[in-house]
Coordinates of C-alpha atoms in Angstrom, one line a residue:
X27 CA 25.0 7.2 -19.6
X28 CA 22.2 9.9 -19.3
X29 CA 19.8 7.0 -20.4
X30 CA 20.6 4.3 -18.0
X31 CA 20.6 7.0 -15.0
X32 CA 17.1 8.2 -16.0
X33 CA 15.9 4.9 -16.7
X34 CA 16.5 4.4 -12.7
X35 CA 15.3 7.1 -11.9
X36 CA 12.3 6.2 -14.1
X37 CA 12.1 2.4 -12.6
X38 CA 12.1 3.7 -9.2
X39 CA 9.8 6.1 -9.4
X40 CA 7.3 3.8 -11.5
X41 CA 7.9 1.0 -8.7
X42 CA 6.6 3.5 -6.2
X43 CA 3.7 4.4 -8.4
X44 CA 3.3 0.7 -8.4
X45 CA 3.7 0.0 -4.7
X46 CA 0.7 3.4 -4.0
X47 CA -1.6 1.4 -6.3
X48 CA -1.0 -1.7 -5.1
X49 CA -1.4 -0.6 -1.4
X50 CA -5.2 0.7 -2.2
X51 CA -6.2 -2.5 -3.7
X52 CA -4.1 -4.7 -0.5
X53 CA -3.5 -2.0 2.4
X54 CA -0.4 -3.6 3.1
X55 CA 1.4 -0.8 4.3
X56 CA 0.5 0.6 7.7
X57 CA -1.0 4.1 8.0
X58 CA 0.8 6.3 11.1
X59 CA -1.0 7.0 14.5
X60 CA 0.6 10.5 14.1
X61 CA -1.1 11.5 11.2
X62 CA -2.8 14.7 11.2
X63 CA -6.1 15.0 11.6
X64 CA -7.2 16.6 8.0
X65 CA -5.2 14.0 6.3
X66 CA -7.7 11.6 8.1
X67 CA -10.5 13.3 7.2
X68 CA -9.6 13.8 3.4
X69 CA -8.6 10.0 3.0
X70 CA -12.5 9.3 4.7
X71 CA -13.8 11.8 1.9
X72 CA -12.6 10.0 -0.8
X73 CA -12.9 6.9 0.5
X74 CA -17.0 7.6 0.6
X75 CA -16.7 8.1 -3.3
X76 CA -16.4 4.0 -3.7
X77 CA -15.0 3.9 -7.4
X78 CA -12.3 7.0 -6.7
X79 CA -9.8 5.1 -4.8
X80 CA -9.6 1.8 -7.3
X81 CA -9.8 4.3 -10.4
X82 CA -6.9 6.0 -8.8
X83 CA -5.0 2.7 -7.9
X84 CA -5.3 1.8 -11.9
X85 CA -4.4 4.9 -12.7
X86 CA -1.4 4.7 -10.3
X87 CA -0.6 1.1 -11.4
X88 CA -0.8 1.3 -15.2
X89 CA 0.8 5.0 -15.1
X90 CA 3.8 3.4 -13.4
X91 CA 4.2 0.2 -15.7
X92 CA 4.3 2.2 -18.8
X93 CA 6.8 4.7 -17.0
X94 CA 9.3 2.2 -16.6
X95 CA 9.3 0.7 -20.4
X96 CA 11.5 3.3 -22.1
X97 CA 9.2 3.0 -25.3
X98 CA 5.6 4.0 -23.7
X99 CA 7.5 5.9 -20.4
X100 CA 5.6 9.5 -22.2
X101 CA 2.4 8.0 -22.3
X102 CA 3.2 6.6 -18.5
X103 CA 3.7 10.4 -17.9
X104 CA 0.9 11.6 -19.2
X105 CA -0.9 9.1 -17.2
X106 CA 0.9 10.0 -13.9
X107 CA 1.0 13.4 -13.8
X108 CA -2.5 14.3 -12.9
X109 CA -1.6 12.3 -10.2
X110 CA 1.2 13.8 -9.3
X111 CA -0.1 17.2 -9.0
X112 CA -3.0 16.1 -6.5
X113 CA -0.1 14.5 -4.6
X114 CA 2.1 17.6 -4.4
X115 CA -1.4 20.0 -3.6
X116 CA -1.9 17.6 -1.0
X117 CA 1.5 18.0 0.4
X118 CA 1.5 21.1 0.3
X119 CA -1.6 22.2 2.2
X120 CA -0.9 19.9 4.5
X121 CA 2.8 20.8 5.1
X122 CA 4.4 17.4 6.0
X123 CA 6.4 14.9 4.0
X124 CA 7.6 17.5 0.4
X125 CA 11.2 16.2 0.3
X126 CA 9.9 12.4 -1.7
X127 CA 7.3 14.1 -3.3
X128 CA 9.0 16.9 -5.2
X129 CA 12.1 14.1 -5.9
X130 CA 8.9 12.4 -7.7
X131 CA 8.0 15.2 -9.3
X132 CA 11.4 16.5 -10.8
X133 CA 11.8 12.4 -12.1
X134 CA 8.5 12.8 -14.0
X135 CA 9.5 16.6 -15.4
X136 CA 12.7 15.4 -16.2
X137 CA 11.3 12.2 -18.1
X138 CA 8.4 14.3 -19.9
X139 CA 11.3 17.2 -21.0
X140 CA 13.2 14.2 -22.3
X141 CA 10.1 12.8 -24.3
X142 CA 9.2 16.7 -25.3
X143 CA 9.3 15.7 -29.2
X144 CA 6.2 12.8 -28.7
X145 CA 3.7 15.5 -27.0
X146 CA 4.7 18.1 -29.6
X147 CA 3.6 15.4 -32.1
X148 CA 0.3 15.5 -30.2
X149 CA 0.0 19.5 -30.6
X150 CA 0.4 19.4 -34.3

């Protein structure tokens, strides 16, 4: 049972990885009137370094393909959690939006203490 509840988890998760990717490559998804203005201006930063935002979507598409295949879901981890933590600092200085965000970050904690015995392969 544990493994078919954190393979949701881990599907989910992945998809929206996915979807983020997907959305840099497409902009398919509509960005908000409302948003504040420093999340404006970082988005413009990065967006001036040309080959940071399709890196990222790779990163973000890849990362979230191999988190939903049980087999290669600790690499997909490792891929995804660099990620992660610039999307939780970003949350957090900006203050709006934590509640999906740390969900997404407790999925890919949970799924990395679950794999612990691969990356402790990796130490030795």
């Amino acid at each position: 049972m544990k493994n078919k509840i954190l393979f949701v988890l881990c599907l989910l998760s992945g998809l929206m990885f996915i979807n983020a990717g997907l959305n840099n490559f497409f902009n398919y998804i509509h960005v908000p009137d409302d948003l504040p203005e420093e999340a404006m201006n970082m988005f413009m930063a990065m967006t001036e370094i040309t080959w940071l935002m399709p890196l990222l979507a790779t990163f973000e598409i890849v990362g979230g393909i191999l988190f939903i295949i049980p087999r290669l879901r600790a690499l997909g981890a490792l891929i995804l959690t660099p990620i992660m933590f610039g999307i939780l600092a970003h949350h957090f200085t900006l203050g709006f939006g934590l509640a999906i965000p740390l969900v997404m970050a407790a999925i890919l904690i949970g799924a990395i203490i679950d794999n612990i015995e691969k990356y402790l392969t990796l130490i030795k």
